[in-house]
Amino acid sequence: MIKPSLGYNAAMSTTTNPGLHLLGATREDLLAFMAKRGYKSAHAFSLFKAIHRGHLLDFTHLDSLPLTLRQHLATDFPCSPPKVLHTHTATDGTQKYLIALNDGSAIETVFIPEPSRGTLCVSSQVGCALNCDFCATGKQGFSRNLTAAEIIAQIWIATREHTITNVVFMGMGEPLLNLEHVIPAISILLDDCAYNLSKYTVTVSTAGLIPQMQQLAQQTEVSLALSLHAPNDLLRTQLMPINKKYPLLELMAVCKNYFKHPKRKILFEYILIDGVNDTDALAHELAQLLTDVPAKINLIPFNPIAHSGYQRSTDARIKVFQTILRDHGFKTFVRKTRGPLIDAACGQLKGDFIEKTKRRA
Ligand code: SAH
């Protein structure tokens, strides 16, 4: 088990927005903090609930806490809420947030409303090191991991305006390269005193890093999505350089036994790029690859990004690809493209939202 870094560690005093650190403290972190200072555990619950349910980061008037504790918190944790630099809502209700980080960089988070649920797509890193050929985030390179607080800040902000029923780690970055902070963030997402989500409604999406997938499976039972995008190593390596390190045969072996529960399935994401990975033959090959893997398939119409040279497959092609997979017996859905006018779709999160907004103005 990775030991979550405490939300109130020494780094606190060196940041300009220490409130963010409290946002990343798990219930256990707060219990330890209270116990060490002689406060009752009930106060840890009150504080934890106040932060995540009550949207409080200023505890001055939180009467359920003893005055000394409130003073203590005000001195040690002068909290200011995370700052939203910009937000934009598309006609379909998809809302994109640009959130400021202490180091001057920014991350993007997208809220996606659907009739029966509200999904928040969160970022786990600033940029991404994996450099997938079709992904806008990859083009900007990797800057750094987000802290647990910076991950939770995204849901803390969105829940002020929306009911969030699902969280997907499908924004900027590779969450499995930041397990140190993603794991405590998941613990806060699942906590019934905080966001009260379930292992079925939190999904971590990965490009397929084998050791980290094994580590994730040991530490949490949340849902897993795997970005596949090609059914053979030659094509997959061309699209996703990480495939060289973790080729398909090894990856599928891990996928076959990933969930202990026989009914749970991995969600395989497959972007459809015109003339690249969308032929009938590749659909059959994909079905072959996933034989004996507990799989459901999510086909994603490619969201064009600048300078990639790739185009989205036609609707007719997507339909045929889906039909082939369904005929092979796989539950296969086509992801609805959301918020296209605000570049809020998968793979389009780059953190340069302000620049784009300025250019449009
Ligand atoms: N690194 C993780 C999570 C971030 S990407 C992963 O690879 O899964 C989230 C999803 O968006 C992935 O399935 C990714 O392949 C997909 N994606 C990236 N760029 C895209 C694009 N231009 N169009 C459609 N989907 C894209």
mmCIF file of C-alpha atoms in Angstrom, residues 19-339:
data_model
loop_
_atom_site.group_PDB
_atom_site.id
_atom_site.type_symbol
_atom_site.label_atom_id
_atom_site.label_comp_id
_atom_site.label_asym_id
_atom_site.label_seq_id
_atom_site.Cartn_x
_atom_site.Cartn_y
_atom_site.Cartn_z
ATOM 1 C CA GLY A 19 -5.492 25.409 1.574
ATOM 2 C CA LEU A 20 -4.878 23.096 -1.325
ATOM 3 C CA HIS A 21 -2.967 20.752 0.932
ATOM 4 C CA LEU A 22 -5.874 20.347 3.325
ATOM 5 C CA LEU A 23 -7.998 19.407 0.333
ATOM 6 C CA GLY A 24 -5.706 16.445 -0.275
ATOM 7 C CA ALA A 25 -5.716 15.140 3.316
ATOM 8 C CA THR A 26 -7.497 11.804 3.608
ATOM 9 C CA ARG A 27 -9.754 11.049 6.553
ATOM 10 C CA GLU A 28 -6.887 9.023 8.046
ATOM 11 C CA ASP A 29 -4.516 11.969 7.609
ATOM 12 C CA LEU A 30 -6.876 14.214 9.553
ATOM 13 C CA LEU A 31 -7.451 11.601 12.255
ATOM 14 C CA ALA A 32 -3.691 11.306 12.724
ATOM 15 C CA PHE A 33 -3.342 15.076 12.825
ATOM 16 C CA MET A 34 -6.036 15.421 15.502
ATOM 17 C CA ALA A 35 -4.752 12.528 17.595
ATOM 18 C CA LYS A 36 -1.241 13.964 17.593
ATOM 19 C CA ARG A 37 -2.526 17.279 18.905
ATOM 20 C CA GLY A 38 -4.927 15.790 21.428
ATOM 21 C CA TYR A 39 -8.172 16.620 19.635
ATOM 22 C CA LYS A 40 -11.063 14.171 19.436
ATOM 23 C CA SER A 41 -11.470 12.027 16.342
ATOM 24 C CA ALA A 42 -14.994 13.451 15.982
ATOM 25 C CA HIS A 43 -13.348 16.761 15.153
ATOM 26 C CA ALA A 44 -11.460 15.150 12.318
ATOM 27 C CA PHE A 45 -14.777 13.966 10.856
ATOM 28 C CA SER A 46 -16.324 17.422 11.287
ATOM 29 C CA LEU A 47 -13.386 19.035 9.566
ATOM 30 C CA PHE A 48 -13.281 16.480 6.756
ATOM 31 C CA LYS A 49 -17.022 16.864 6.130
ATOM 32 C CA ALA A 50 -16.834 20.642 6.312
ATOM 33 C CA ILE A 51 -14.136 20.700 3.644
ATOM 34 C CA HIS A 52 -15.679 18.316 1.145
ATOM 35 C CA ARG A 53 -19.402 18.460 1.873
ATOM 36 C CA GLY A 54 -19.629 22.005 3.180
ATOM 37 C CA HIS A 55 -17.117 23.469 0.728
ATOM 38 C CA LEU A 56 -15.391 25.253 3.572
ATOM 39 C CA LEU A 57 -11.738 26.131 3.714
ATOM 40 C CA ASP A 58 -12.121 28.895 6.250
ATOM 41 C CA PHE A 59 -13.043 27.345 9.585
ATOM 42 C CA THR A 60 -13.308 30.524 11.645
ATOM 43 C CA HIS A 61 -17.056 30.147 12.055
ATOM 44 C CA LEU A 62 -17.220 26.364 12.188
ATOM 45 C CA ASP A 63 -18.736 26.108 15.660
ATOM 46 C CA SER A 64 -18.604 22.323 15.753
ATOM 47 C CA LEU A 65 -14.818 22.625 16.213
ATOM 48 C CA PRO A 66 -13.241 23.870 19.463
ATOM 49 C CA LEU A 67 -12.029 27.447 19.293
ATOM 50 C CA THR A 68 -8.419 26.406 19.964
ATOM 51 C CA LEU A 69 -8.534 24.000 17.023
ATOM 52 C CA ARG A 70 -9.992 26.670 14.783
ATOM 53 C CA GLN A 71 -7.207 29.038 15.827
ATOM 54 C CA HIS A 72 -4.682 26.294 15.272
ATOM 55 C CA LEU A 73 -6.037 25.630 11.785
ATOM 56 C CA ALA A 74 -6.125 29.330 10.938
ATOM 57 C CA THR A 75 -2.442 29.692 11.869
ATOM 58 C CA ASP A 76 -1.152 26.445 10.423
ATOM 59 C CA PHE A 77 -3.467 26.226 7.439
ATOM 60 C CA PRO A 78 -4.420 29.691 6.253
ATOM 61 C CA CYS A 79 -6.667 28.282 3.565
ATOM 62 C CA SER A 80 -7.680 29.955 0.379
ATOM 63 C CA PRO A 81 -9.859 28.131 -2.105
ATOM 64 C CA PRO A 82 -8.416 26.906 -5.407
ATOM 65 C CA LYS A 83 -8.797 29.487 -8.115
ATOM 66 C CA VAL A 84 -10.808 29.009 -11.291
ATOM 67 C CA LEU A 85 -9.163 31.085 -14.019
ATOM 68 C CA HIS A 86 -11.839 30.515 -16.569
ATOM 69 C CA THR A 87 -14.885 28.413 -17.289
ATOM 70 C CA HIS A 88 -16.791 27.802 -20.466
ATOM 71 C CA THR A 89 -20.034 25.939 -21.087
ATOM 72 C CA ALA A 90 -20.886 24.426 -24.473
ATOM 73 C CA THR A 91 -24.416 24.265 -25.856
ATOM 74 C CA ASP A 92 -24.712 20.618 -24.783
ATOM 75 C CA GLY A 93 -24.011 21.625 -21.171
ATOM 76 C CA THR A 94 -20.427 20.352 -21.111
ATOM 77 C CA GLN A 95 -18.455 22.706 -18.900
ATOM 78 C CA LYS A 96 -14.726 23.156 -18.962
ATOM 79 C CA TYR A 97 -12.819 24.649 -16.038
ATOM 80 C CA LEU A 98 -9.327 26.068 -16.173
ATOM 81 C CA ILE A 99 -7.864 25.845 -12.662
ATOM 82 C CA ALA A 100 -4.804 27.746 -11.467
ATOM 83 C CA LEU A 101 -2.002 25.885 -9.705
ATOM 84 C CA ASN A 102 0.411 27.435 -7.249
ATOM 85 C CA ASP A 103 3.360 27.225 -9.593
ATOM 86 C CA GLY A 104 1.660 29.314 -12.259
ATOM 87 C CA SER A 105 0.598 26.428 -14.455
ATOM 88 C CA ALA A 106 -3.015 25.465 -15.073
ATOM 89 C CA ILE A 107 -5.036 22.326 -15.536
ATOM 90 C CA GLU A 108 -8.304 21.533 -17.198
ATOM 91 C CA THR A 109 -11.298 19.663 -15.852
ATOM 92 C CA VAL A 110 -14.475 18.887 -17.740
ATOM 93 C CA PHE A 111 -17.986 18.327 -16.429
ATOM 94 C CA ILE A 112 -20.152 16.228 -18.737
ATOM 95 C CA PRO A 113 -23.886 16.175 -17.998
ATOM 96 C CA GLU A 114 -26.017 13.251 -19.141
ATOM 97 C CA PRO A 115 -29.666 12.544 -18.345
ATOM 98 C CA SER A 116 -28.882 9.980 -15.657
ATOM 99 C CA ARG A 117 -25.450 11.068 -14.448
ATOM 100 C CA GLY A 118 -22.918 13.837 -14.131
ATOM 101 C CA THR A 119 -19.357 12.864 -15.004
ATOM 102 C CA LEU A 120 -16.259 14.813 -14.090
ATOM 103 C CA CYS A 121 -13.176 14.191 -16.208
ATOM 104 C CA VAL A 122 -10.148 15.063 -14.065
ATOM 105 C CA SER A 123 -6.481 15.648 -14.825
ATOM 106 C CA SER A 124 -3.744 13.826 -12.936
ATOM 107 C CA GLN A 125 -0.622 15.535 -14.301
ATOM 108 C CA VAL A 126 0.411 18.808 -15.885
ATOM 109 C CA GLY A 127 1.147 17.593 -19.398
ATOM 110 C CA CYS A 128 2.011 13.967 -20.127
ATOM 111 C CA ALA A 129 5.212 12.052 -20.806
ATOM 112 C CA LEU A 130 3.732 9.302 -22.977
ATOM 113 C CA ASN A 131 3.581 11.236 -26.233
ATOM 114 C CA CYS A 132 0.763 9.308 -27.902
ATOM 115 C CA ASP A 133 0.622 10.402 -31.517
ATOM 116 C CA PHE A 134 -3.035 11.502 -31.485
ATOM 117 C CA CYS A 135 -3.159 13.329 -28.140
ATOM 118 C CA ALA A 136 -3.005 17.085 -27.581
ATOM 119 C CA THR A 137 -1.758 16.763 -23.983
ATOM 120 C CA GLY A 138 1.148 14.593 -25.130
ATOM 121 C CA LYS A 139 2.251 17.287 -27.573
ATOM 122 C CA GLN A 140 2.982 19.701 -24.741
ATOM 123 C CA GLY A 141 5.328 17.328 -22.923
ATOM 124 C CA PHE A 142 5.411 16.564 -19.222
ATOM 125 C CA SER A 143 5.700 19.195 -16.496
ATOM 126 C CA ARG A 144 4.829 17.531 -13.192
ATOM 127 C CA ASN A 145 2.506 15.335 -11.184
ATOM 128 C CA LEU A 146 -0.522 16.877 -9.510
ATOM 129 C CA THR A 147 -0.762 16.563 -5.730
ATOM 130 C CA ALA A 148 -3.753 14.798 -4.178
ATOM 131 C CA ALA A 149 -5.023 18.251 -3.202
ATOM 132 C CA GLU A 150 -4.803 19.484 -6.780
ATOM 133 C CA ILE A 151 -6.725 16.430 -7.972
ATOM 134 C CA ILE A 152 -9.399 16.864 -5.303
ATOM 135 C CA ALA A 153 -9.571 20.617 -5.978
ATOM 136 C CA GLN A 154 -11.098 19.733 -9.351
ATOM 137 C CA ILE A 155 -14.052 17.898 -7.837
ATOM 138 C CA TRP A 156 -14.304 20.374 -4.941
ATOM 139 C CA ILE A 157 -14.821 23.130 -7.498
ATOM 140 C CA ALA A 158 -17.215 21.212 -9.751
ATOM 141 C CA THR A 159 -19.437 19.964 -6.917
ATOM 142 C CA ARG A 160 -20.220 23.556 -5.980
ATOM 143 C CA GLU A 161 -22.156 23.792 -9.247
ATOM 144 C CA HIS A 162 -23.034 20.246 -10.251
ATOM 145 C CA THR A 163 -24.014 16.871 -8.865
ATOM 146 C CA ILE A 164 -21.134 14.569 -9.694
ATOM 147 C CA THR A 165 -22.025 10.886 -9.897
ATOM 148 C CA ASN A 166 -18.924 9.664 -11.770
ATOM 149 C CA VAL A 167 -15.272 10.649 -11.873
ATOM 150 C CA VAL A 168 -13.020 9.544 -14.717
ATOM 151 C CA PHE A 169 -9.252 10.054 -14.748
ATOM 152 C CA MET A 170 -9.307 10.801 -18.469
ATOM 153 C CA GLY A 171 -8.123 14.386 -18.460
ATOM 154 C CA MET A 172 -4.517 15.501 -18.781
ATOM 155 C CA GLY A 173 -1.804 13.021 -17.865
ATOM 156 C CA GLU A 174 -1.248 9.355 -17.144
ATOM 157 C CA PRO A 175 -2.756 8.650 -13.704
ATOM 158 C CA LEU A 176 -0.726 5.485 -13.245
ATOM 159 C CA LEU A 177 2.478 7.494 -13.368
ATOM 160 C CA ASN A 178 1.184 9.471 -10.396
ATOM 161 C CA LEU A 179 -0.145 6.738 -8.105
ATOM 162 C CA GLU A 180 1.438 8.397 -5.096
ATOM 163 C CA HIS A 181 -1.183 11.133 -5.319
ATOM 164 C CA VAL A 182 -3.940 9.410 -7.280
ATOM 165 C CA ILE A 183 -4.427 6.731 -4.594
ATOM 166 C CA PRO A 184 -5.121 9.173 -1.707
ATOM 167 C CA ALA A 185 -7.315 11.217 -4.049
ATOM 168 C CA ILE A 186 -9.334 8.077 -4.825
ATOM 169 C CA SER A 187 -9.658 7.397 -1.108
ATOM 170 C CA ILE A 188 -11.201 10.872 -0.649
ATOM 171 C CA LEU A 189 -13.498 10.391 -3.666
ATOM 172 C CA LEU A 190 -14.821 7.130 -2.202
ATOM 173 C CA ASP A 191 -15.114 8.355 1.381
ATOM 174 C CA ASP A 192 -18.737 8.574 2.507
ATOM 175 C CA CYS A 193 -17.905 11.683 4.532
ATOM 176 C CA ALA A 194 -16.574 13.346 1.374
ATOM 177 C CA TYR A 195 -17.740 12.594 -2.192
ATOM 178 C CA ASN A 196 -19.226 9.172 -1.464
ATOM 179 C CA LEU A 197 -18.535 7.718 -4.914
ATOM 180 C CA SER A 198 -18.196 3.976 -5.455
ATOM 181 C CA LYS A 199 -15.622 1.673 -7.000
ATOM 182 C CA TYR A 200 -17.980 1.404 -9.968
ATOM 183 C CA THR A 201 -18.298 5.138 -10.516
ATOM 184 C CA VAL A 202 -14.621 6.113 -10.300
ATOM 185 C CA THR A 203 -12.623 5.070 -13.365
ATOM 186 C CA VAL A 204 -8.886 5.288 -13.863
ATOM 187 C CA SER A 205 -7.836 5.323 -17.509
ATOM 188 C CA THR A 206 -4.374 4.153 -18.479
ATOM 189 C CA ALA A 207 -2.260 3.724 -21.574
ATOM 190 C CA GLY A 208 -1.328 0.313 -20.144
ATOM 191 C CA LEU A 209 1.589 0.422 -17.714
ATOM 192 C CA ILE A 210 1.816 -3.119 -16.430
ATOM 193 C CA PRO A 211 3.571 -2.803 -13.030
ATOM 194 C CA GLN A 212 1.454 0.189 -12.083
ATOM 195 C CA MET A 213 -1.747 -1.611 -13.120
ATOM 196 C CA GLN A 214 -0.806 -4.414 -10.765
ATOM 197 C CA GLN A 215 -0.094 -1.905 -8.026
ATOM 198 C CA LEU A 216 -3.432 -0.167 -8.608
ATOM 199 C CA ALA A 217 -5.324 -3.460 -8.452
ATOM 200 C CA GLN A 218 -3.702 -4.238 -5.101
ATOM 201 C CA GLN A 219 -4.631 -0.907 -3.602
ATOM 202 C CA THR A 220 -8.096 -0.090 -4.870
ATOM 203 C CA GLU A 221 -10.979 -1.729 -6.670
ATOM 204 C CA VAL A 222 -12.047 1.242 -8.763
ATOM 205 C CA SER A 223 -12.965 0.705 -12.405
ATOM 206 C CA LEU A 224 -10.274 0.515 -15.037
ATOM 207 C CA ALA A 225 -10.242 1.834 -18.586
ATOM 208 C CA LEU A 226 -7.428 0.887 -20.927
ATOM 209 C CA SER A 227 -6.525 2.935 -23.981
ATOM 210 C CA LEU A 228 -5.953 0.304 -26.634
ATOM 211 C CA HIS A 229 -6.418 2.013 -30.013
ATOM 212 C CA ALA A 230 -4.855 -0.828 -32.021
ATOM 213 C CA PRO A 231 -5.070 -4.626 -31.918
ATOM 214 C CA ASN A 232 -1.456 -5.405 -32.889
ATOM 215 C CA ASP A 233 1.943 -4.264 -31.673
ATOM 216 C CA LEU A 234 3.077 -2.757 -34.958
ATOM 217 C CA LEU A 235 0.202 -0.306 -35.192
ATOM 218 C CA ARG A 236 -0.097 0.290 -31.446
ATOM 219 C CA THR A 237 3.580 1.188 -31.103
ATOM 220 C CA GLN A 238 3.172 3.643 -33.947
ATOM 221 C CA LEU A 239 0.274 5.335 -32.146
ATOM 222 C CA MET A 240 1.455 4.851 -28.552
ATOM 223 C CA PRO A 241 5.217 4.608 -27.935
ATOM 224 C CA ILE A 242 4.582 3.080 -24.474
ATOM 225 C CA ASN A 243 3.550 -0.121 -26.282
ATOM 226 C CA LYS A 244 7.230 -0.849 -26.961
ATOM 227 C CA LYS A 245 7.775 -1.235 -23.232
ATOM 228 C CA TYR A 246 4.522 -3.090 -22.476
ATOM 229 C CA PRO A 247 3.496 -5.048 -25.589
ATOM 230 C CA LEU A 248 0.014 -6.424 -26.114
ATOM 231 C CA LEU A 249 0.595 -10.055 -25.208
ATOM 232 C CA GLU A 250 1.895 -9.118 -21.748
ATOM 233 C CA LEU A 251 -0.762 -6.443 -21.340
ATOM 234 C CA MET A 252 -3.600 -8.808 -22.180
ATOM 235 C CA ALA A 253 -2.261 -11.388 -19.738
ATOM 236 C CA VAL A 254 -2.578 -8.809 -16.949
ATOM 237 C CA CYS A 255 -6.028 -7.715 -18.155
ATOM 238 C CA LYS A 256 -7.379 -11.260 -18.085
ATOM 239 C CA ASN A 257 -6.912 -11.460 -14.318
ATOM 240 C CA TYR A 258 -7.206 -7.804 -13.395
ATOM 241 C CA PHE A 259 -10.505 -7.956 -11.523
ATOM 242 C CA LYS A 260 -11.038 -10.627 -8.902
ATOM 243 C CA HIS A 261 -14.784 -10.440 -9.333
ATOM 244 C CA PRO A 262 -15.768 -12.538 -12.375
ATOM 245 C CA LYS A 263 -18.423 -10.066 -13.517
ATOM 246 C CA ARG A 264 -16.259 -6.962 -13.612
ATOM 247 C CA LYS A 265 -14.924 -5.881 -16.974
ATOM 248 C CA ILE A 266 -12.201 -3.542 -18.178
ATOM 249 C CA LEU A 267 -13.386 -0.740 -20.445
ATOM 250 C CA PHE A 268 -11.222 -0.797 -23.568
ATOM 251 C CA GLU A 269 -11.023 2.583 -25.262
ATOM 252 C CA TYR A 270 -10.438 2.573 -28.983
ATOM 253 C CA ILE A 271 -10.132 5.842 -30.882
ATOM 254 C CA LEU A 272 -11.268 5.544 -34.488
ATOM 255 C CA ILE A 273 -8.909 7.345 -36.856
ATOM 256 C CA ASP A 274 -9.786 7.443 -40.527
ATOM 257 C CA GLY A 275 -7.781 4.951 -42.583
ATOM 258 C CA VAL A 276 -5.390 4.230 -39.694
ATOM 259 C CA ASN A 277 -7.074 1.780 -37.293
ATOM 260 C CA ASP A 278 -10.662 1.507 -38.491
ATOM 261 C CA THR A 279 -10.756 -1.302 -41.074
ATOM 262 C CA ASP A 280 -12.945 -4.410 -40.881
ATOM 263 C CA ALA A 281 -9.824 -6.565 -40.600
ATOM 264 C CA LEU A 282 -8.645 -4.614 -37.547
ATOM 265 C CA ALA A 283 -12.067 -4.922 -35.923
ATOM 266 C CA HIS A 284 -11.861 -8.698 -36.288
ATOM 267 C CA GLU A 285 -8.277 -8.652 -35.009
ATOM 268 C CA LEU A 286 -9.406 -6.627 -32.001
ATOM 269 C CA ALA A 287 -12.128 -9.164 -31.239
ATOM 270 C CA GLN A 288 -9.510 -11.886 -31.488
ATOM 271 C CA LEU A 289 -7.147 -10.056 -29.131
ATOM 272 C CA LEU A 290 -9.873 -9.620 -26.527
ATOM 273 C CA THR A 291 -11.019 -13.242 -26.579
ATOM 274 C CA ASP A 292 -11.055 -14.425 -22.958
ATOM 275 C CA VAL A 293 -10.475 -10.889 -21.656
ATOM 276 C CA PRO A 294 -13.366 -9.524 -19.555
ATOM 277 C CA ALA A 295 -13.949 -6.563 -21.843
ATOM 278 C CA LYS A 296 -16.427 -3.947 -22.881
ATOM 279 C CA ILE A 297 -15.439 -1.617 -25.656
ATOM 280 C CA ASN A 298 -15.788 2.119 -25.984
ATOM 281 C CA LEU A 299 -15.228 3.400 -29.510
ATOM 282 C CA ILE A 300 -14.150 7.037 -29.498
ATOM 283 C CA PRO A 301 -14.492 9.103 -32.665
ATOM 284 C CA PHE A 302 -11.097 10.811 -32.970
ATOM 285 C CA ASN A 303 -11.130 14.451 -31.922
ATOM 286 C CA PRO A 304 -8.945 16.198 -34.464
ATOM 287 C CA ILE A 305 -5.997 18.057 -32.970
ATOM 288 C CA ALA A 306 -3.690 20.496 -34.720
ATOM 289 C CA HIS A 307 -0.835 19.117 -36.833
ATOM 290 C CA SER A 308 -1.633 15.444 -36.220
ATOM 291 C CA GLY A 309 -2.551 14.704 -39.821
ATOM 292 C CA TYR A 310 -5.255 12.365 -38.539
ATOM 293 C CA GLN A 311 -8.952 12.589 -39.322
ATOM 294 C CA ARG A 312 -11.987 11.166 -37.609
ATOM 295 C CA SER A 313 -13.468 8.008 -39.141
ATOM 296 C CA THR A 314 -16.792 8.486 -40.901
ATOM 297 C CA ASP A 315 -19.970 7.704 -38.985
ATOM 298 C CA ALA A 316 -20.667 4.846 -41.396
ATOM 299 C CA ARG A 317 -17.230 3.320 -40.723
ATOM 300 C CA ILE A 318 -17.689 3.658 -36.958
ATOM 301 C CA LYS A 319 -21.045 1.886 -37.229
ATOM 302 C CA VAL A 320 -19.553 -1.019 -39.212
ATOM 303 C CA PHE A 321 -16.636 -1.329 -36.749
ATOM 304 C CA GLN A 322 -19.116 -1.411 -33.872
ATOM 305 C CA THR A 323 -21.291 -4.008 -35.575
ATOM 306 C CA ILE A 324 -18.350 -6.354 -36.145
ATOM 307 C CA LEU A 325 -17.386 -6.178 -32.469
ATOM 308 C CA ARG A 326 -20.993 -6.690 -31.371
ATOM 309 C CA ASP A 327 -21.276 -9.689 -33.692
ATOM 310 C CA HIS A 328 -18.254 -11.117 -31.890
ATOM 311 C CA GLY A 329 -20.233 -10.756 -28.661
ATOM 312 C CA PHE A 330 -18.645 -7.634 -27.144
ATOM 313 C CA LYS A 331 -20.667 -4.905 -25.478
ATOM 314 C CA THR A 332 -19.558 -2.005 -27.668
ATOM 315 C CA PHE A 333 -20.552 1.630 -27.359
ATOM 316 C CA VAL A 334 -19.645 4.697 -29.360
ATOM 317 C CA ARG A 335 -18.699 7.657 -27.171
ATOM 318 C CA LYS A 336 -20.732 10.728 -27.886
ATOM 319 C CA THR A 337 -18.524 13.660 -28.801
ATOM 320 C CA ARG A 338 -19.059 16.368 -26.211
ATOM 321 C CA GLY A 339 -18.359 20.059 -26.052
#
